[in-house]
Backbone as JSON Lines, residues from 0, in Angstrom:
{"i":0,"aa":"M","n":[-11.42,25.41,0.92],"ca":[-10.65,24.46,0.33],"c":[-10.32,23.92,-1.28]}
{"i":1,"aa":"S","n":[-9.93,24.03,-2.14],"ca":[-10.08,23.84,-3.41],"c":[-10.48,22.9,-3.85]}
{"i":2,"aa":"D","n":[-10.81,22.91,-5.59],"ca":[-11.62,21.8,-5.91],"c":[-10.43,20.22,-6.12]}
{"i":3,"aa":"T","n":[-8.98,20.9,-6.18],"ca":[-8.27,19.94,-6.19],"c":[-8.3,18.89,-4.98]}
{"i":4,"aa":"T","n":[-8.45,19.47,-3.69],"ca":[-7.88,19.09,-2.42],"c":[-9.58,17.94,-2.29]}
{"i":5,"aa":"I","n":[-10.51,18.26,-2.89],"ca":[-11.62,17.85,-2.77],"c":[-11.37,16.59,-3.88]}
{"i":6,"aa":"S","n":[-11.24,16.89,-4.77],"ca":[-10.54,15.88,-5.84],"c":[-9.76,14.6,-5.38]}
{"i":7,"aa":"T","n":[-8.65,15.33,-4.69],"ca":[-7.65,14.06,-3.9],"c":[-8.43,13.34,-3.27]}
{"i":8,"aa":"E","n":[-9.05,13.78,-2.23],"ca":[-9.53,12.97,-1.11],"c":[-10.8,11.8,-1.71]}
{"i":9,"aa":"Q","n":[-11.51,12.17,-2.83],"ca":[-12.35,11.41,-3.52],"c":[-11.71,10.44,-4.35]}
{"i":10,"aa":"Q","n":[-10.82,10.9,-5.18],"ca":[-9.97,10.26,-6.18],"c":[-9.33,8.9,-5.02]}
{"i":11,"aa":"F","n":[-8.8,9.33,-3.8],"ca":[-8.2,8.58,-2.47],"c":[-9.23,7.21,-2.27]}
{"i":12,"aa":"K","n":[-10.36,8.28,-1.81],"ca":[-11.49,6.95,-1.26],"c":[-12.11,6.07,-2.58]}
{"i":13,"aa":"D","n":[-12.03,6.36,-3.97],"ca":[-12.29,5.89,-4.83],"c":[-11.34,4.47,-4.84]}
{"i":14,"aa":"V","n":[-9.89,5.06,-4.99],"ca":[-9.14,4.18,-4.89],"c":[-9.13,2.9,-3.78]}
{"i":15,"aa":"M","n":[-9.34,3.11,-2.64],"ca":[-9.61,2.2,-1.7],"c":[-10.36,1.99,-1.57]}
{"i":16,"aa":"N","n":[-11.77,1.93,-1.84],"ca":[-13.07,0.83,-2.16],"c":[-12.69,-0.11,-3.38]}
{"i":17,"aa":"E","n":[-12.02,0.35,-4.28],"ca":[-11.73,-0.76,-5.53],"c":[-10.66,-1.97,-4.73]}
{"i":18,"aa":"C","n":[-9.66,-1.52,-3.84],"ca":[-8.6,-2.1,-3.27],"c":[-9.61,-2.9,-1.97]}
{"i":19,"aa":"R","n":[-10.44,-2.78,-1.37],"ca":[-11.27,-2.99,-0.39],"c":[-12.25,-3.81,-0.98]}
{"i":20,"aa":"S","n":[-13.03,-3.79,-1.99],"ca":[-13.17,-4.77,-3.25],"c":[-12.78,-6.02,-3.71]}
{"i":21,"aa":"L","n":[-11.59,-6.04,-4.0],"ca":[-10.99,-6.59,-4.03],"c":[-10.42,-7.66,-2.76]}
{"i":22,"aa":"F","n":[-9.8,-6.91,-2.01],"ca":[-9.69,-7.33,-0.58],"c":[-10.56,-8.27,0.15]}
{"i":23,"aa":"R","n":[-12.2,-7.72,-0.17],"ca":[-13.09,-8.89,0.22],"c":[-13.3,-10.03,-0.4]}
{"i":24,"aa":"K","n":[-13.03,-10.02,-1.84],"ca":[-13.11,-10.87,-2.98],"c":[-11.82,-11.65,-2.67]}
{"i":25,"aa":"K","n":[-11.04,-11.98,-2.46],"ca":[-9.9,-12.5,-1.54],"c":[-10.32,-13.6,-0.46]}
{"i":26,"aa":"L","n":[-10.84,-12.98,0.28],"ca":[-11.04,-13.06,1.45],"c":[-12.14,-14.57,1.65]}
{"i":27,"aa":"H","n":[-13.03,-14.05,0.49],"ca":[-13.79,-15.07,0.5],"c":[-13.7,-16.22,-0.39]}
{"i":28,"aa":"D","n":[-12.44,-16.08,-1.43],"ca":[-12.03,-17.22,-1.64],"c":[-10.58,-17.8,-1.17]}
{"i":29,"aa":"Y","n":[-9.92,-16.85,-0.36],"ca":[-8.42,-17.79,0.76],"c":[-9.21,-17.35,2.0]}
{"i":30,"aa":"G","n":[-9.73,-16.72,2.57],"ca":[-10.22,-16.44,4.01],"c":[-8.86,-15.45,4.35]}
{"i":31,"aa":"A","n":[-8.64,-15.18,5.5],"ca":[-7.59,-14.69,5.91],"c":[-5.89,-15.07,6.25]}
{"i":32,"aa":"S","n":[-6.02,-16.1,5.19],"ca":[-4.21,-17.06,4.98],"c":[-3.3,-15.89,5.15]}
{"i":33,"aa":"W","n":[-3.35,-15.02,4.97],"ca":[-2.13,-13.91,4.99],"c":[-2.02,-14.01,7.17]}
{"i":34,"aa":"R","n":[-2.62,-14.18,7.34],"ca":[-2.27,-14.2,9.29],"c":[-1.36,-14.73,9.67]}
{"i":35,"aa":"I","n":[-0.72,-15.84,8.77],"ca":[0.51,-16.93,9.1],"c":[1.79,-16.16,8.44]}
{"i":36,"aa":"L","n":[1.62,-14.71,7.89],"ca":[2.82,-14.29,6.97],"c":[3.58,-13.69,8.44]}
{"i":37,"aa":"R","n":[4.38,-14.12,8.3],"ca":[5.86,-13.68,9.28],"c":[6.29,-11.91,8.47]}
{"i":38,"aa":"P","n":[6.51,-11.23,9.31],"ca":[7.02,-9.62,8.73],"c":[8.14,-9.59,7.76]}
{"i":39,"aa":"S","n":[8.77,-10.84,7.91],"ca":[9.98,-10.3,6.56],"c":[9.59,-11.29,5.65]}
{"i":40,"aa":"S","n":[8.29,-12.05,5.54],"ca":[8.26,-12.88,4.4],"c":[6.74,-11.72,3.67]}
{"i":41,"aa":"L","n":[6.25,-10.63,4.68],"ca":[5.54,-9.73,4.12],"c":[6.02,-8.97,3.22]}
{"i":42,"aa":"T","n":[7.24,-8.04,4.16],"ca":[8.11,-7.53,3.27],"c":[8.8,-8.01,2.11]}
{"i":43,"aa":"D","n":[8.67,-9.07,2.24],"ca":[9.38,-9.82,0.7],"c":[8.29,-9.78,-0.34]}
{"i":44,"aa":"Q","n":[7.02,-9.94,-0.07],"ca":[5.87,-9.69,-0.93],"c":[5.99,-8.38,-1.35]}
{"i":45,"aa":"L","n":[5.89,-7.67,-0.38],"ca":[5.82,-6.12,-0.91],"c":[6.7,-5.97,-2.37]}
{"i":46,"aa":"F","n":[8.14,-6.16,-1.38],"ca":[9.16,-5.72,-2.49],"c":[9.03,-6.54,-3.66]}
{"i":47,"aa":"I","n":[8.86,-7.64,-4.11],"ca":[8.52,-8.58,-5.28],"c":[7.71,-7.2,-6.11]}
{"i":48,"aa":"K","n":[6.09,-7.29,-5.47],"ca":[5.47,-6.28,-6.09],"c":[5.9,-5.03,-6.55]}
{"i":49,"aa":"A","n":[6.65,-4.19,-5.98],"ca":[7.41,-3.39,-6.35],"c":[8.6,-3.45,-7.12]}
{"i":50,"aa":"K","n":[9.26,-4.2,-7.08],"ca":[10.08,-4.61,-7.98],"c":[10.04,-4.98,-9.67]}
{"i":51,"aa":"R","n":[8.39,-5.65,-9.76],"ca":[7.71,-5.77,-10.79],"c":[7.34,-4.4,-11.53]}
{"i":52,"aa":"I","n":[6.67,-3.33,-10.4],"ca":[6.77,-1.85,-11.13],"c":[7.53,-1.53,-11.64]}
{"i":53,"aa":"R","n":[8.79,-1.66,-11.22],"ca":[10.06,-1.06,-11.71],"c":[10.4,-2.02,-12.94]}
{"i":54,"aa":"S","n":[10.48,-2.58,-13.07],"ca":[10.73,-3.97,-14.09],"c":[9.8,-3.18,-15.27]}
{"i":55,"aa":"L","n":[8.91,-3.28,-14.47],"ca":[7.66,-3.26,-16.0],"c":[7.71,-1.21,-16.58]}
{"i":56,"aa":"E","n":[8.38,-0.68,-15.76],"ca":[8.44,1.1,-16.2],"c":[9.77,1.13,-16.96]}
{"i":57,"aa":"I","n":[10.56,0.14,-16.5],"ca":[11.93,-0.3,-17.39],"c":[11.64,-0.59,-18.64]}
{"i":58,"aa":"K","n":[11.29,-1.76,-18.61],"ca":[11.54,-2.85,-19.83],"c":[10.39,-2.2,-20.82]}
{"i":59,"aa":"K","n":[9.28,-1.9,-20.09],"ca":[8.19,-0.76,-21.32],"c":[7.52,-2.6,-21.36]}
{"i":60,"aa":"E","n":[7.36,-3.29,-21.12],"ca":[6.62,-4.46,-21.59],"c":[6.54,-5.72,-20.72]}
{"i":61,"aa":"S","n":[5.3,-6.54,-20.47],"ca":[4.76,-7.13,-19.8],"c":[4.77,-8.37,-20.61]}
{"i":62,"aa":"Y","n":[5.69,-9.3,-19.79],"ca":[5.35,-11.21,-20.81],"c":[3.81,-11.73,-20.4]}
{"i":63,"aa":"V","n":[3.58,-11.41,-18.9],"ca":[2.21,-11.97,-17.93],"c":[1.4,-11.23,-18.78]}
{"i":64,"aa":"G","n":[1.66,-9.92,-19.05],"ca":[-0.01,-9.06,-19.43],"c":[-0.62,-8.62,-18.56]}
{"i":65,"aa":"E","n":[-0.38,-8.44,-17.49],"ca":[-1.18,-7.87,-16.26],"c":[-0.19,-6.39,-16.05]}
{"i":66,"aa":"G","n":[-0.59,-5.32,-16.26],"ca":[-0.11,-3.94,-16.04],"c":[0.52,-3.56,-14.76]}
{"i":67,"aa":"I","n":[1.11,-2.29,-14.59],"ca":[1.27,-1.7,-13.58],"c":[0.69,-1.15,-12.29]}
{"i":68,"aa":"R","n":[-0.72,-0.72,-12.69],"ca":[-1.85,-0.64,-11.77],"c":[-2.15,-1.89,-10.96]}
{"i":69,"aa":"P","n":[-2.57,-2.84,-11.34],"ca":[-2.93,-4.04,-10.22],"c":[-1.23,-4.37,-9.51]}
{"i":70,"aa":"E","n":[-0.6,-3.63,-9.68],"ca":[0.67,-4.0,-8.64],"c":[0.54,-3.07,-7.49]}
{"i":71,"aa":"F","n":[-0.33,-1.89,-8.13],"ca":[0.02,-0.92,-6.98],"c":[-1.44,-1.26,-6.05]}
{"i":72,"aa":"I","n":[-2.31,-1.6,-6.3],"ca":[-3.47,-2.14,-5.87],"c":[-3.0,-3.14,-4.99]}
{"i":73,"aa":"A","n":[-2.21,-3.86,-5.05],"ca":[-1.61,-4.98,-4.48],"c":[-0.78,-4.31,-3.39]}
{"i":74,"aa":"L","n":[-0.04,-3.34,-3.29],"ca":[0.85,-3.15,-2.89],"c":[0.37,-2.17,-1.69]}
{"i":75,"aa":"I","n":[-1.38,-1.83,-1.99],"ca":[-2.07,-0.84,-0.96],"c":[-3.0,-1.79,-0.02]}
{"i":76,"aa":"N","n":[-3.31,-3.1,-0.41],"ca":[-3.97,-4.5,0.57],"c":[-2.61,-4.52,1.12]}
{"i":77,"aa":"Y","n":[-1.54,-5.05,0.54],"ca":[-0.36,-5.57,1.41],"c":[0.23,-4.77,2.71]}
{"i":78,"aa":"G","n":[0.22,-3.69,2.32],"ca":[0.77,-2.48,2.95],"c":[-0.15,-2.68,4.22]}
{"i":79,"aa":"I","n":[-1.7,-2.51,3.99],"ca":[-2.68,-2.46,5.27],"c":[-2.39,-3.76,6.04]}
{"i":80,"aa":"I","n":[-2.7,-4.83,4.99],"ca":[-2.03,-6.44,5.69],"c":[-0.97,-5.99,6.98]}
{"i":81,"aa":"G","n":[0.02,-5.36,6.3],"ca":[1.16,-5.52,7.24],"c":[0.91,-4.83,8.38]}
{"i":82,"aa":"L","n":[0.55,-3.19,8.1],"ca":[-0.61,-2.69,9.66],"c":[-1.1,-4.21,10.67]}
{"i":83,"aa":"I","n":[-2.05,-4.37,9.56],"ca":[-2.47,-5.1,10.35],"c":[-2.01,-6.56,11.19]}
{"i":84,"aa":"Q","n":[-0.76,-7.11,10.84],"ca":[-0.08,-7.87,11.29],"c":[0.54,-6.94,12.44]}
{"i":85,"aa":"L","n":[1.08,-6.09,12.27],"ca":[1.73,-5.06,13.72],"c":[0.81,-5.43,14.55]}
{"i":86,"aa":"E","n":[-0.36,-5.16,14.35],"ca":[-1.43,-4.69,15.2],"c":[-1.05,-6.22,16.43]}
{"i":87,"aa":"K","n":[-1.56,-7.07,15.36],"ca":[-2.02,-8.31,15.86],"c":[-1.26,-9.9,15.96]}
{"i":88,"aa":"G","n":[0.5,-9.29,15.31],"ca":[1.18,-10.6,15.26],"c":[0.6,-11.39,14.15]}
{"i":89,"aa":"F","n":[1.77,-12.4,14.17],"ca":[1.32,-13.47,12.78],"c":[1.16,-14.49,14.07]}
{"i":90,"aa":"V","n":[0.35,-15.61,13.11],"ca":[-0.3,-16.94,13.94],"c":[0.38,-17.97,12.79]}
{"i":91,"aa":"D","n":[0.02,-19.14,13.98],"ca":[0.18,-20.65,12.62],"c":[-0.98,-20.82,11.84]}
{"i":92,"aa":"E","n":[-2.16,-20.18,12.54],"ca":[-3.77,-20.8,11.86],"c":[-4.34,-19.52,11.85]}
{"i":93,"aa":"V","n":[-5.15,-19.47,10.83],"ca":[-6.13,-18.64,10.4],"c":[-7.04,-18.34,12.0]}
{"i":94,"aa":"D","n":[-6.62,-17.28,12.53],"ca":[-7.69,-16.58,13.61],"c":[-8.86,-15.92,13.53]}
{"i":95,"aa":"I","n":[-9.13,-15.28,12.35],"ca":[-10.18,-14.06,12.47],"c":[-10.78,-14.63,10.95]}
{"i":96,"aa":"T","n":[-12.43,-14.11,11.42],"ca":[-13.28,-13.99,10.64],"c":[-12.85,-12.86,9.38]}
{"i":97,"aa":"P","n":[-13.72,-13.42,7.75],"ca":[-13.45,-12.53,7.0],"c":[-13.78,-10.83,7.63]}
{"i":98,"aa":"E","n":[-14.95,-11.12,8.36],"ca":[-16.0,-9.86,8.67],"c":[-15.03,-8.33,9.85]}
{"i":99,"aa":"E","n":[-13.97,-9.84,10.43],"ca":[-13.11,-9.03,11.43],"c":[-12.25,-8.45,10.54]}
{"i":100,"aa":"A","n":[-11.27,-9.17,9.65],"ca":[-10.77,-8.41,8.72],"c":[-11.1,-6.98,8.3]}
{"i":101,"aa":"L","n":[-12.09,-7.36,7.9],"ca":[-12.69,-6.17,6.61],"c":[-12.71,-5.25,7.82]}
{"i":102,"aa":"A","n":[-13.31,-5.07,8.99],"ca":[-13.2,-4.58,10.09],"c":[-11.8,-3.75,10.53]}
{"i":103,"aa":"L","n":[-10.91,-4.53,10.97],"ca":[-9.19,-4.31,10.81],"c":[-8.87,-3.09,9.05]}
{"i":104,"aa":"Y","n":[-9.25,-3.7,8.24],"ca":[-9.03,-3.37,7.05],"c":[-9.35,-2.23,6.71]}
{"i":105,"aa":"D","n":[-10.97,-1.76,7.24],"ca":[-11.03,-0.38,7.46],"c":[-10.88,0.82,8.23]}
{"i":106,"aa":"K","n":[-10.55,0.28,9.27],"ca":[-9.51,0.77,10.19],"c":[-8.3,1.31,9.74]}
{"i":107,"aa":"H","n":[-7.51,0.43,9.33],"ca":[-6.08,1.07,8.82],"c":[-6.43,1.95,7.55]}
{"i":108,"aa":"A","n":[-7.52,1.54,6.62],"ca":[-7.39,2.09,5.3],"c":[-7.56,3.8,6.02]}
{"i":109,"aa":"Q","n":[-8.42,3.88,7.15],"ca":[-9.09,5.23,7.52],"c":[-7.9,5.94,7.9]}
{"i":110,"aa":"E","n":[-7.17,4.82,8.59],"ca":[-5.88,5.99,9.29],"c":[-4.72,6.51,7.81]}
{"i":111,"aa":"A","n":[-4.64,5.67,7.21],"ca":[-4.09,6.19,6.0],"c":[-4.63,7.15,4.86]}
{"i":112,"aa":"L","n":[-6.07,7.13,4.78],"ca":[-6.74,8.81,4.41],"c":[-6.44,9.75,5.12]}
{"i":113,"aa":"E","n":[-6.37,9.4,6.61],"ca":[-6.15,10.86,7.61],"c":[-4.94,10.95,7.38]}
{"i":114,"aa":"L","n":[-3.7,10.4,7.11],"ca":[-2.58,10.88,7.11],"c":[-1.91,11.51,5.87]}
{"i":115,"aa":"M","n":[-2.55,10.9,4.51],"ca":[-2.97,11.49,3.47],"c":[-3.01,13.23,3.18]}
{"i":116,"aa":"L","n":[-4.52,13.58,3.98],"ca":[-5.38,14.71,4.24],"c":[-3.93,15.58,4.62]}
{"i":117,"aa":"K","n":[-3.65,15.03,5.95],"ca":[-2.62,15.79,6.5],"c":[-1.42,16.2,5.65]}
{"i":118,"aa":"K","n":[-0.71,15.11,5.27],"ca":[0.4,15.25,4.44],"c":[0.13,15.94,2.99]}
{"i":119,"aa":"N","n":[-0.98,16.39,2.59],"ca":[-1.33,16.61,1.07],"c":[-1.44,18.31,1.26]}
{"i":120,"aa":"H","n":[-1.91,18.44,2.87],"ca":[-2.24,20.07,2.94],"c":[-0.93,20.28,3.29]}
{"i":121,"aa":"D","n":[-0.09,19.82,4.2],"ca":[1.27,20.38,4.16],"c":[1.79,20.55,2.89]}
{"i":122,"aa":"Y","n":[1.61,19.37,2.07],"ca":[3.08,19.67,1.09],"c":[2.18,20.4,-0.74]}
{"i":123,"aa":"D","n":[0.99,20.56,-0.34],"ca":[0.01,21.02,-1.15],"c":[0.16,20.71,-2.16]}
{"i":124,"aa":"E","n":[-0.09,19.22,-2.57],"ca":[-0.51,18.63,-4.04],"c":[0.61,18.45,-4.03]}
{"i":125,"aa":"A","n":[1.93,18.44,-3.79],"ca":[3.14,17.76,-4.48],"c":[3.05,16.92,-5.61]}
{"i":126,"aa":"W","n":[2.1,16.14,-4.88],"ca":[2.34,14.29,-5.68],"c":[1.62,14.76,-6.98]}
{"i":127,"aa":"R","n":[1.31,15.63,-7.1],"ca":[0.93,15.7,-8.52],"c":[1.48,15.88,-9.38]}
{"i":128,"aa":"A","n":[2.57,16.45,-9.27],"ca":[3.83,17.05,-10.25],"c":[4.88,16.02,-10.07]}
{"i":129,"aa":"M","n":[4.58,15.15,-9.16],"ca":[5.74,13.99,-9.39],"c":[5.22,12.42,-10.03]}
{"i":130,"aa":"R","n":[6.31,12.09,-10.8],"ca":[6.46,10.98,-11.66],"c":[6.17,9.79,-10.82]}
{"i":131,"aa":"I","n":[5.11,9.14,-11.6],"ca":[4.71,7.71,-11.48],"c":[6.22,6.58,-10.89]}
{"i":132,"aa":"S","n":[7.72,7.01,-11.98],"ca":[8.2,6.38,-11.27],"c":[9.32,6.59,-10.11]}
{"i":133,"aa":"S","n":[8.54,7.85,-9.97],"ca":[9.17,8.23,-8.21],"c":[8.55,7.64,-7.38]}
{"i":134,"aa":"Y","n":[7.26,7.2,-7.57],"ca":[6.23,6.53,-6.6],"c":[7.12,5.01,-6.24]}
{"i":135,"aa":"T","n":[7.17,4.95,-7.74],"ca":[7.75,3.45,-7.44],"c":[9.3,3.62,-6.43]}
{"i":136,"aa":"D","n":[10.1,4.05,-7.11],"ca":[11.18,4.31,-6.46],"c":[11.63,4.44,-4.9]}
{"i":137,"aa":"F","n":[10.42,5.28,-4.08],"ca":[10.21,6.01,-2.9],"c":[9.4,4.65,-2.03]}
{"i":138,"aa":"I","n":[8.56,3.85,-2.66],"ca":[8.06,2.69,-2.26],"c":[9.03,1.57,-1.81]}
{"i":139,"aa":"L","n":[9.79,1.56,-3.07],"ca":[11.02,0.55,-2.85],"c":[12.18,0.93,-2.06]}
{"i":140,"aa":"T","n":[12.41,2.2,-1.75],"ca":[12.97,2.63,-0.58],"c":[12.34,2.27,0.77]}
{"i":141,"aa":"K","n":[11.35,2.62,0.58],"ca":[10.63,2.32,2.16],"c":[10.41,1.15,2.64]}
{"i":142,"aa":"I","n":[10.63,-0.11,1.57],"ca":[10.98,-1.48,1.96],"c":[12.02,-2.02,2.15]}
{"i":143,"aa":"Q","n":[13.21,-1.44,1.56],"ca":[14.61,-1.49,2.21],"c":[14.41,-0.78,3.69]}
{"i":144,"aa":"R","n":[14.03,0.44,3.76],"ca":[14.0,0.49,5.37],"c":[13.18,-0.36,6.33]}
{"i":145,"aa":"V","n":[12.4,-1.09,5.79],"ca":[11.53,-1.7,6.7],"c":[12.58,-3.06,6.93]}
{"i":146,"aa":"K","n":[13.4,-3.72,5.7],"ca":[14.17,-4.37,6.01],"c":[14.92,-4.0,7.51]}
{"i":147,"aa":"E","n":[15.81,-3.45,6.9],"ca":[16.68,-2.75,8.11],"c":[16.31,-2.67,9.78]}
{"i":148,"aa":"I","n":[14.73,-2.21,9.48],"ca":[14.31,-1.89,10.6],"c":[13.97,-3.46,11.47]}
{"i":149,"aa":"E","n":[13.92,-4.45,10.21],"ca":[13.58,-6.0,10.94],"c":[14.67,-6.25,11.24]}
{"i":150,"aa":"D","n":[16.12,-6.2,10.58],"ca":[17.02,-6.48,10.76],"c":[17.81,-6.1,12.07]}
{"i":151,"aa":"I","n":[17.39,-5.24,12.47],"ca":[18.29,-4.52,13.98],"c":[17.14,-4.97,15.05]}
{"i":152,"aa":"H","n":[15.71,-5.8,14.46],"ca":[14.77,-5.78,15.68],"c":[14.3,-4.88,16.19]}
{"i":153,"aa":"G","n":[13.69,-3.25,15.48],"ca":[12.97,-2.33,15.16],"c":[14.02,-1.47,16.56]}
{"i":154,"aa":"Q","n":[15.22,-1.73,16.44],"ca":[16.16,-1.29,17.37],"c":[16.18,0.68,17.01]}
{"i":155,"aa":"T","n":[15.46,1.11,16.2],"ca":[16.01,2.5,15.88],"c":[16.61,3.6,16.52]}
{"i":156,"aa":"L","n":[17.26,4.34,16.41],"ca":[17.6,5.42,17.17],"c":[16.62,6.63,16.78]}
{"i":157,"aa":"A","n":[16.46,6.92,15.45],"ca":[16.24,8.28,15.02],"c":[14.88,8.04,13.66]}
{"i":158,"aa":"S","n":[14.77,6.7,13.39],"ca":[13.84,7.0,12.38],"c":[12.25,6.16,13.23]}
{"i":159,"aa":"E","n":[11.39,6.47,11.79],"ca":[9.95,6.27,12.24],"c":[9.95,4.49,12.51]}
{"i":160,"aa":"G","n":[8.63,4.13,12.59],"ca":[8.76,2.36,12.78],"c":[8.17,1.65,11.55]}
{"i":161,"aa":"V","n":[7.91,0.56,11.87],"ca":[7.66,0.23,10.64],"c":[6.23,0.3,10.06]}
{"i":162,"aa":"D","n":[5.21,0.92,10.77],"ca":[4.36,1.23,10.75],"c":[3.61,2.62,9.55]}
{"i":163,"aa":"A","n":[5.2,3.02,10.28],"ca":[5.37,4.96,9.06],"c":[5.53,4.62,7.79]}
{"i":164,"aa":"N","n":[6.4,3.8,7.51],"ca":[6.84,3.22,6.23],"c":[5.97,2.54,5.37]}
{"i":165,"aa":"Y","n":[4.39,1.3,6.16],"ca":[3.84,0.9,5.62],"c":[2.64,1.68,5.1]}
{"i":166,"aa":"M","n":[2.48,3.05,6.01],"ca":[1.3,4.05,5.61],"c":[2.0,4.71,4.41]}
{"i":167,"aa":"D","n":[3.41,5.15,4.16],"ca":[3.86,6.18,3.36],"c":[3.86,4.54,1.64]}
{"i":168,"aa":"I","n":[3.81,3.57,2.25],"ca":[3.87,2.95,0.64],"c":[2.49,2.9,0.38]}
{"i":169,"aa":"I","n":[1.66,2.51,1.23],"ca":[0.19,2.61,0.93],"c":[-0.16,3.93,0.21]}
{"i":170,"aa":"N","n":[0.05,5.17,0.83],"ca":[0.03,6.56,0.26],"c":[0.76,6.39,-1.18]}
{"i":171,"aa":"Y","n":[1.49,6.39,-1.22],"ca":[2.59,6.29,-2.65],"c":[1.72,5.39,-4.14]}
{"i":172,"aa":"A","n":[1.49,4.38,-3.15],"ca":[0.79,3.77,-4.21],"c":[-0.73,4.03,-4.51]}
{"i":173,"aa":"V","n":[-1.48,4.83,-3.38],"ca":[-2.72,4.99,-4.41],"c":[-2.48,6.2,-5.29]}
{"i":174,"aa":"F","n":[-1.67,7.26,-4.92],"ca":[-1.29,7.85,-5.7],"c":[-0.75,7.59,-7.2]}
{"i":175,"aa":"G","n":[0.26,6.6,-7.5],"ca":[0.31,5.96,-8.78],"c":[-0.82,5.16,-9.25]}
{"i":176,"aa":"A","n":[-2.01,4.65,-8.32],"ca":[-3.3,4.15,-9.25],"c":[-4.27,5.33,-9.65]}
{"i":177,"aa":"I","n":[-4.06,6.28,-8.78],"ca":[-4.81,7.51,-8.84],"c":[-4.44,7.92,-10.51]}
{"i":178,"aa":"K","n":[-3.05,8.31,-10.65],"ca":[-2.31,8.79,-11.55],"c":[-2.29,7.78,-13.03]}
{"i":179,"aa":"L","n":[-1.97,6.57,-12.44],"ca":[-2.45,5.8,-14.16],"c":[-4.19,5.78,-14.16]}
{"i":180,"aa":"K","n":[-4.75,5.95,-13.45],"ca":[-6.34,5.76,-13.96],"c":[-6.23,7.05,-14.56]}
{"i":181,"aa":"E","n":[-6.05,8.02,-14.49],"ca":[-5.89,9.44,-14.99],"c":[-5.43,9.49,-16.43]}
{"i":182,"aa":"V","n":[-4.55,8.71,-16.5],"ca":[-3.81,8.13,-18.07],"c":[-4.77,7.98,-18.82]}
{"i":183,"aa":"K","n":[-5.33,6.93,-18.05],"ca":[-6.14,5.44,-19.03],"c":[-7.46,6.55,-19.24]}
{"i":184,"aa":"D","n":[-7.78,7.25,-18.44],"ca":[-9.12,8.14,-18.92],"c":[-8.98,9.25,-19.68]}
């Protein structure tokens, strides 16, 4: 195993730990209020985060003062929320404790790591040569695919499901967060 592969795994884990820490803090503040989100609302939340990244990449200026990296972090957390919602369905009232939410978070974060390791092996670290703006465009494409799958009520003929698209969104967002941290450091 090369040093780069070890580095990628550790960088991925570091970003996921950062995301989990924020998720845990928000659970403290709001509980698992996101449990009420229907699939279409969650997709729209992912969409506005990704559109903001693209807007900032094009305009090169933020009036709100927050940069691109926090939006990648949000995409990761909402992607994991999406996986939880797929697994459990949406509800009218919060039905899980923060501890249960964190356990579900950890399960899906581990699945994302395992998928990244497999794909990173097969693609031989290709993500490192990509532009951050490509991650944004790929994420927006995945979100559009989720919208289409939702519109046809999941009745796909040849495509991966919503869960696979959420996983790809998470992984591309992690790559974006890693690269932006490298640029900053």
